Short mmCIF file of C-alpha atoms and ligand atoms in Angstrom, two decimals:
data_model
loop_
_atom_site.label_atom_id
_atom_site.label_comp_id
_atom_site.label_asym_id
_atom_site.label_seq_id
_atom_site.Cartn_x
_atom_site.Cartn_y
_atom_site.Cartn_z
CA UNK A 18 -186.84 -18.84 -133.97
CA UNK A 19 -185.85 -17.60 -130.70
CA UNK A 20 -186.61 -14.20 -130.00
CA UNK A 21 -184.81 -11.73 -127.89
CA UNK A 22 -186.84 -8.56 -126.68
CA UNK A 23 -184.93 -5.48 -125.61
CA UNK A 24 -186.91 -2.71 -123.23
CA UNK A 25 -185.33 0.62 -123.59
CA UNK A 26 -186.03 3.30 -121.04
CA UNK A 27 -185.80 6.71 -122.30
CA UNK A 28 -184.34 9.78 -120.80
CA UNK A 29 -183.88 9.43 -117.15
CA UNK A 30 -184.66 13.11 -115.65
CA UNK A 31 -183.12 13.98 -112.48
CA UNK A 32 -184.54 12.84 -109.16
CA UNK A 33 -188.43 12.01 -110.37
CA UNK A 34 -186.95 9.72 -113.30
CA UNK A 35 -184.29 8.00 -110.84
CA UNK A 36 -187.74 7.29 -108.23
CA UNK A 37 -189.49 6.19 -111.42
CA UNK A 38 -186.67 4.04 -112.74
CA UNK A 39 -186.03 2.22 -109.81
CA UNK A 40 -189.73 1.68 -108.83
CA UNK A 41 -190.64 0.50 -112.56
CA UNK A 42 -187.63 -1.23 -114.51
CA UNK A 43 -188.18 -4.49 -112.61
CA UNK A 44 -191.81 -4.27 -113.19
CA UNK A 45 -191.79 -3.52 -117.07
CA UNK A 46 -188.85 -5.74 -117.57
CA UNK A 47 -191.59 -8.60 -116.38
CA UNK A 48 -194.89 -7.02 -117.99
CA UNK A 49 -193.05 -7.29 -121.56
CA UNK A 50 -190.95 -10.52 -120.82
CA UNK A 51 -187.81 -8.31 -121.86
CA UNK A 52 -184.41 -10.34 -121.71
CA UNK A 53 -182.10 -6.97 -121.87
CA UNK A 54 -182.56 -3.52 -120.74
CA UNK A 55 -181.03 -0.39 -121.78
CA UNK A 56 -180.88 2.86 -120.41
CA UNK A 57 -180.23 6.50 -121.20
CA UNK A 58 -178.79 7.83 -118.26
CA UNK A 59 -177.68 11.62 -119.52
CA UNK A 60 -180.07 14.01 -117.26
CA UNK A 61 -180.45 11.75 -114.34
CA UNK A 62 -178.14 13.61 -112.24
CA UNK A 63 -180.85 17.04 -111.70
CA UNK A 64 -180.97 17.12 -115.66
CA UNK A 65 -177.28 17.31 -116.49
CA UNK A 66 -175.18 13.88 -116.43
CA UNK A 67 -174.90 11.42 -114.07
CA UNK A 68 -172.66 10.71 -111.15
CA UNK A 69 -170.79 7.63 -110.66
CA UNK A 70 -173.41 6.72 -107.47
CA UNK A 71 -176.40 7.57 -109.46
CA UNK A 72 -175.03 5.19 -112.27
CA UNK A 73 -174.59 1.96 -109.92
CA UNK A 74 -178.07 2.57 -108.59
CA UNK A 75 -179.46 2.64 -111.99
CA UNK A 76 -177.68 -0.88 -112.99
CA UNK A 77 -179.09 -2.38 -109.74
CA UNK A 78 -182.70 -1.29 -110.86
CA UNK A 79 -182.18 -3.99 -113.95
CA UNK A 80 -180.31 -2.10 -116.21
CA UNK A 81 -177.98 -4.08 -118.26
CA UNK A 82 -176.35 -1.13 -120.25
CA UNK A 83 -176.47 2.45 -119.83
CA UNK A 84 -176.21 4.99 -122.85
CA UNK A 85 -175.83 9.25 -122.77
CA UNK A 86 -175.32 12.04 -125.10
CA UNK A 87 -174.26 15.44 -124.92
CA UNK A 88 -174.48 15.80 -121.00
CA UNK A 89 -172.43 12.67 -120.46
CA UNK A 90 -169.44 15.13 -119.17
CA UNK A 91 -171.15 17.88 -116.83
CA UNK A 92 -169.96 15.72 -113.95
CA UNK A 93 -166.43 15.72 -113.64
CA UNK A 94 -166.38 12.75 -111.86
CA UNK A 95 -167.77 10.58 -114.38
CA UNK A 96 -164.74 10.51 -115.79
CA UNK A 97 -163.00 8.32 -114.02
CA UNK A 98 -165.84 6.10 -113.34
CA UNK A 99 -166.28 5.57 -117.18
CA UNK A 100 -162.93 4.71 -117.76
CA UNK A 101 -163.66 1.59 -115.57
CA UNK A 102 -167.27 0.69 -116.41
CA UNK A 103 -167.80 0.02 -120.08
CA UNK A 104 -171.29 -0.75 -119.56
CA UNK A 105 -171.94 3.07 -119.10
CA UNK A 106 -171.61 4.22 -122.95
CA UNK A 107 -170.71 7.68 -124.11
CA UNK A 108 -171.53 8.81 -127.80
CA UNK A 109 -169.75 6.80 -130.11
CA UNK A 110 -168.32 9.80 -132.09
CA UNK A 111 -166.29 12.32 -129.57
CA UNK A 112 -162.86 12.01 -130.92
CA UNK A 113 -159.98 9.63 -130.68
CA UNK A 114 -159.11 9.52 -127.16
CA UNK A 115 -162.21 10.17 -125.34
CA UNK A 116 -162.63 8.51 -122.24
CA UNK A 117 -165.02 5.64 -122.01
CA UNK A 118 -166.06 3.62 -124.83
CA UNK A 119 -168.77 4.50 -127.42
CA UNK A 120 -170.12 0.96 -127.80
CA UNK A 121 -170.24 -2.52 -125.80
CA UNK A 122 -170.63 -5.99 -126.78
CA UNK A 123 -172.38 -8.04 -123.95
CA UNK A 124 -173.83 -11.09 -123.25
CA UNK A 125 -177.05 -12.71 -121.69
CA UNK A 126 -178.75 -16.20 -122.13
CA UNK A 127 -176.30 -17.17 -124.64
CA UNK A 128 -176.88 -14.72 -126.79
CA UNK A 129 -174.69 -11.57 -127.31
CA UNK A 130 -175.66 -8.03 -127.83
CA UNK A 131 -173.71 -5.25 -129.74
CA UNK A 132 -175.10 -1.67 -128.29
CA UNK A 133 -173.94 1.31 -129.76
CA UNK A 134 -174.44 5.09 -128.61
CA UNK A 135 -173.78 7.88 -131.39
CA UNK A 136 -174.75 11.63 -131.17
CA UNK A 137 -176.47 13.63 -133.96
CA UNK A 138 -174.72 16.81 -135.10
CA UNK A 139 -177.47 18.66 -136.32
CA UNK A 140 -178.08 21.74 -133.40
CA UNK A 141 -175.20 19.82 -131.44
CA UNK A 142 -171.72 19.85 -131.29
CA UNK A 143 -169.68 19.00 -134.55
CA UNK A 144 -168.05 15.70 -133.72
CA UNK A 145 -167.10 12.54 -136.36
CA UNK A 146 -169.22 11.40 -138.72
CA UNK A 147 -172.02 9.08 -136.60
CA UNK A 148 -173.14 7.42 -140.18
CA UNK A 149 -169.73 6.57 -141.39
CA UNK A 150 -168.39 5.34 -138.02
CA UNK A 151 -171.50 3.62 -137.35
CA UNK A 152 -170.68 1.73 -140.65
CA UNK A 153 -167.51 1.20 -139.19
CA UNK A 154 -168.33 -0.24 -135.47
CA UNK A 155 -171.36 -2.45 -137.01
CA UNK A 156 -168.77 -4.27 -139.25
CA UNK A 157 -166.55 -5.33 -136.24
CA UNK A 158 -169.61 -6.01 -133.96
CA UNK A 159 -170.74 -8.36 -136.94
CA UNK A 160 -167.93 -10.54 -136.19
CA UNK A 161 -169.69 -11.68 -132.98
CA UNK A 162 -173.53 -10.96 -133.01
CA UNK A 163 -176.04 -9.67 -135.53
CA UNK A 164 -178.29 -8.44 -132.51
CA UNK A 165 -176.89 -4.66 -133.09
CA UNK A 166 -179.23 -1.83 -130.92
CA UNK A 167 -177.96 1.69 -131.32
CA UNK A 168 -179.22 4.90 -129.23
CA UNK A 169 -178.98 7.60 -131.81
CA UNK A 170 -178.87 10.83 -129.62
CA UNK A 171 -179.68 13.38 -131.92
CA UNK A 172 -181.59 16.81 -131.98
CA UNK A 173 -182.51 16.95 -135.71
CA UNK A 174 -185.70 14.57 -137.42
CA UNK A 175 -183.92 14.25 -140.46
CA UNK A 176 -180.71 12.75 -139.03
CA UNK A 177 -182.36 10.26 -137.31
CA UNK A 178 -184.57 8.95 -140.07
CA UNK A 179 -181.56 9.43 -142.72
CA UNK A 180 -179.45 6.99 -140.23
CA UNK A 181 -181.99 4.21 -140.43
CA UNK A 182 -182.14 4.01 -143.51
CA UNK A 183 -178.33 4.06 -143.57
CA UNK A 184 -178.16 1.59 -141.68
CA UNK A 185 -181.41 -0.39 -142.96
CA UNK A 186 -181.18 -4.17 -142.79
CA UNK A 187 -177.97 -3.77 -140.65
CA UNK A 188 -179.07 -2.82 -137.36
CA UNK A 189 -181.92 -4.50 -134.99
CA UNK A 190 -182.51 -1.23 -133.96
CA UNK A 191 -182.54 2.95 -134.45
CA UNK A 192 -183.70 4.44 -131.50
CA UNK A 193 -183.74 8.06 -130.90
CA UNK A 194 -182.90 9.77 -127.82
CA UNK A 195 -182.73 13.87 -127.00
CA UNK A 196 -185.64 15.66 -127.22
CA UNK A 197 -187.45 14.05 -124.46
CA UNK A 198 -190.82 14.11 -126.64
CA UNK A 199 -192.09 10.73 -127.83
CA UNK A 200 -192.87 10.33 -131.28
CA UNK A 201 -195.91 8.20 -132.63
CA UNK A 202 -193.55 6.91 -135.36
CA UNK A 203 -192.20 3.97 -134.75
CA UNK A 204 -191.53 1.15 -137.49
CA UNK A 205 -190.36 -1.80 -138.62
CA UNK A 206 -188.15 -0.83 -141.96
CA UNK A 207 -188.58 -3.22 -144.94
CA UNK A 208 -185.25 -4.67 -144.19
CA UNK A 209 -185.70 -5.28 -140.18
CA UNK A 210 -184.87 -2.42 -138.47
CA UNK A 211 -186.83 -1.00 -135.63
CA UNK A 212 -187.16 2.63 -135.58
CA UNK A 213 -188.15 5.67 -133.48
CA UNK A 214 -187.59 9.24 -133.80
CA UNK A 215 -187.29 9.52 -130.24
CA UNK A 216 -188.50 7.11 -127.19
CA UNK A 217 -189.79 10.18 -124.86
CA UNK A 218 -188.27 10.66 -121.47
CA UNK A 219 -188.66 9.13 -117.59
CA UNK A 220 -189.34 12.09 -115.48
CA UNK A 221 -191.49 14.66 -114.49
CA UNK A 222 -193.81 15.60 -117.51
CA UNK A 223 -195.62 18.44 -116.54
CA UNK A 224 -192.33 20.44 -117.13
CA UNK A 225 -190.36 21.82 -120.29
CA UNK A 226 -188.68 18.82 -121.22
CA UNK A 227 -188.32 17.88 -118.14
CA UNK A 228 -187.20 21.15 -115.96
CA UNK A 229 -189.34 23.00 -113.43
CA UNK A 230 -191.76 25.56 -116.52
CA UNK A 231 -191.40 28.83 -114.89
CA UNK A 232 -187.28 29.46 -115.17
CA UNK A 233 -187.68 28.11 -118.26
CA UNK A 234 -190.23 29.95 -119.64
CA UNK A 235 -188.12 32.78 -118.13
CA UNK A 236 -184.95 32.26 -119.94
CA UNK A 237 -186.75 32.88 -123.23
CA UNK A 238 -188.75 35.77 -122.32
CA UNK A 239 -185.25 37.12 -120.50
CA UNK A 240 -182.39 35.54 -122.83
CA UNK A 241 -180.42 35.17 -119.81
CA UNK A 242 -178.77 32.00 -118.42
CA UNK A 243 -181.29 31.72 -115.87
CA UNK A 244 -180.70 28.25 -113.49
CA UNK A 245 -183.08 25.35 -113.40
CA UNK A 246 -183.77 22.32 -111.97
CA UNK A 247 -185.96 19.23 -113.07
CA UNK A 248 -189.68 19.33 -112.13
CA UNK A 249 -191.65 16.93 -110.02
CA UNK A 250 -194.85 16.41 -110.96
CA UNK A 251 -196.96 13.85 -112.93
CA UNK A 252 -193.90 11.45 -113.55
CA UNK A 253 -194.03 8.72 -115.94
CA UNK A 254 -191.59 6.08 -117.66
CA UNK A 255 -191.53 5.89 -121.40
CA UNK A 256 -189.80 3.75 -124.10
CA UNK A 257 -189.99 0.95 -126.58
CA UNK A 258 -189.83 -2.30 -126.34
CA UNK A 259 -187.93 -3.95 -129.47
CA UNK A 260 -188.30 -7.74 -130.34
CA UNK A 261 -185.75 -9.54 -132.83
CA UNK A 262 -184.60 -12.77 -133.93
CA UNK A 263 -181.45 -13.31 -131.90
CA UNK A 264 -179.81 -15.15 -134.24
CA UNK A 265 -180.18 -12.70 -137.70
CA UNK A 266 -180.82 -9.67 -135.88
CA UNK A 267 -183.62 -8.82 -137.77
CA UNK A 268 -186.19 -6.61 -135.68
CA UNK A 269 -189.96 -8.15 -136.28
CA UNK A 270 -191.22 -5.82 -133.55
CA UNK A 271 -191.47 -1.96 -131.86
CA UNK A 272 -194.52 -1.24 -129.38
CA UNK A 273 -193.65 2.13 -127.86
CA UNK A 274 -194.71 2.51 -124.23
CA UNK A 275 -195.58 5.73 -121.59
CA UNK A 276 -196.99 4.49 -117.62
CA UNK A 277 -197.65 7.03 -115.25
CA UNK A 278 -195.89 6.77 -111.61
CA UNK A 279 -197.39 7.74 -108.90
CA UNK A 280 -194.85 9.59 -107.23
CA UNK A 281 -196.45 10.54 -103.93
CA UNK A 282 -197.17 6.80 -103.03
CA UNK A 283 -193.25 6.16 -102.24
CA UNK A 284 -192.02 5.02 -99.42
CA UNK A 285 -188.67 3.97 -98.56
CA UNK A 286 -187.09 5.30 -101.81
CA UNK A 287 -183.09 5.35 -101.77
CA UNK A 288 -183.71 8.17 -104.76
CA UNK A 289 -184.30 10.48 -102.28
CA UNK A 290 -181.22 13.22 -103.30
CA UNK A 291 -181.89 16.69 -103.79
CA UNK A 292 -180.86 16.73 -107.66
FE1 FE2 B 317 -179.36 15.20 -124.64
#
């Protein structure tokens, strides 16, 4: 059988994820023997989006595909950047006419790779229908590989687990994205689909999610818009790491992952921008 493992890198979080990223990718990619990696690029740029820069950095780290979610847009100039690399995804499901594409087909080692990004609607904005146009874009991907991974970037438990099983037997893999908190629930569904709720996040974990604790903490007590910025200390990289049969698709393996990065030890970083 030959086997194809995919590492996915959660959440990239502003400058401490970027350090992380391109420090670790290279490293993990090796440690795990992963043939593809994927990466969700949304908060990378000081928590909200990602510039175009940040973007070919993050491919040149070992990233073969980039996904996002809600924050794709905060920088304007993304936009024309997506329109010309497919490889960075946006969420499958904003409507008709969207810049950028909401899924890629690519290929490595003879063997191609159908990744999908869709965003939950649960708590988020009200876009299509992620289950029926995930039916949809899994059908035409069929056509050319059964190796199907989708980043489900959703808010909401429930809509993650109900898409699995949608999409049970379908898919390689379900992996959640969003809430930046790792879940100890990953699986293997009776009919080959890998599944988490969500892999966790790359940054800066002692933080709210991410961001510096103390205007966040402030913005509830306050209810006011108050401004922050990601934090900076005790960084790690999390994920999963996802092995299938190339040829069926069928996922016979999820090991979810967390290292911690010793950010102080850098030297020589090109990650070295103030967001
Ligand atoms: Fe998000």
């Amino acid at each position: 059988m030959a086997e194809t493992k995919i590492l996915f890198v959660a959440d990239l979080c502003g400058r401490a994820g970027r350090q992380a990223a391109s420090y670790m990718i290279k490293t993990l990619k090796e440690r795990f023997s992963a043939d593809y990696v994927i990466c969700n690029v949304e908060n990378a740029a000081g928590g909200f989006g990602i510039t175009p820069e940040m973007s070919k950095k993050v491919f040149s780290y070992g990233v073969d595909i980039q996904t996002s979610g809600n924050h794709i847009w905060d920088r304007q100039d993304i936009i024309k950047y997506i329109n010309v690399e497919p490889r960075l995804l946006r969420p499958a499901n904003f409507p008709d006419g969207t810049p950028g594409n909401g899924y890629y087909i690519d290929s490595f080692d003879n063997t191609k790779i159908g990744v999908i990004n869709l965003m939950g609607r649960i708590y988020m904005k009200d876009l299509d229908c992620p289950f029926r146009l995930a039916e949809k874009i899994v059908e035409k991907i069929k056509h050319e590989t059964n190796l199907i991974f989708i980043d489900f970037h959703a808010e909401a438990t429930s809509e993650k687990q109900a898409l699995c099983y949608h999409l049970d037997g379908l898919v390689t893999a379900v992996i959640g994205t969003h809430t930046h908190v790792q879940t100890a629930d990953e699986k293997i569904s009776k009919r080959g689909t890998a599944y988490i709720t969500d892999a966790g996040m790359t940054g800066a974990y002692d933080s709210i999610i991410g961001m510096q604790t103390k205007p966040s903490v402030e913005r509830f007590l306050s209810g006011m818009p108050i401004r922050f910025s990601p934090a900076s200390e005790d960084v790690k990289i999390s994920g999963v790491v996802v092995t299938a049969d190339s040829n069926t698709g069928e996922a016979t393996d999820i090991e979810r992952y967390k290292f911690d990065f010793d950010i102080n030890s850098l030297t020589g970083s090109n990650e070295n921008s103030e967001e």
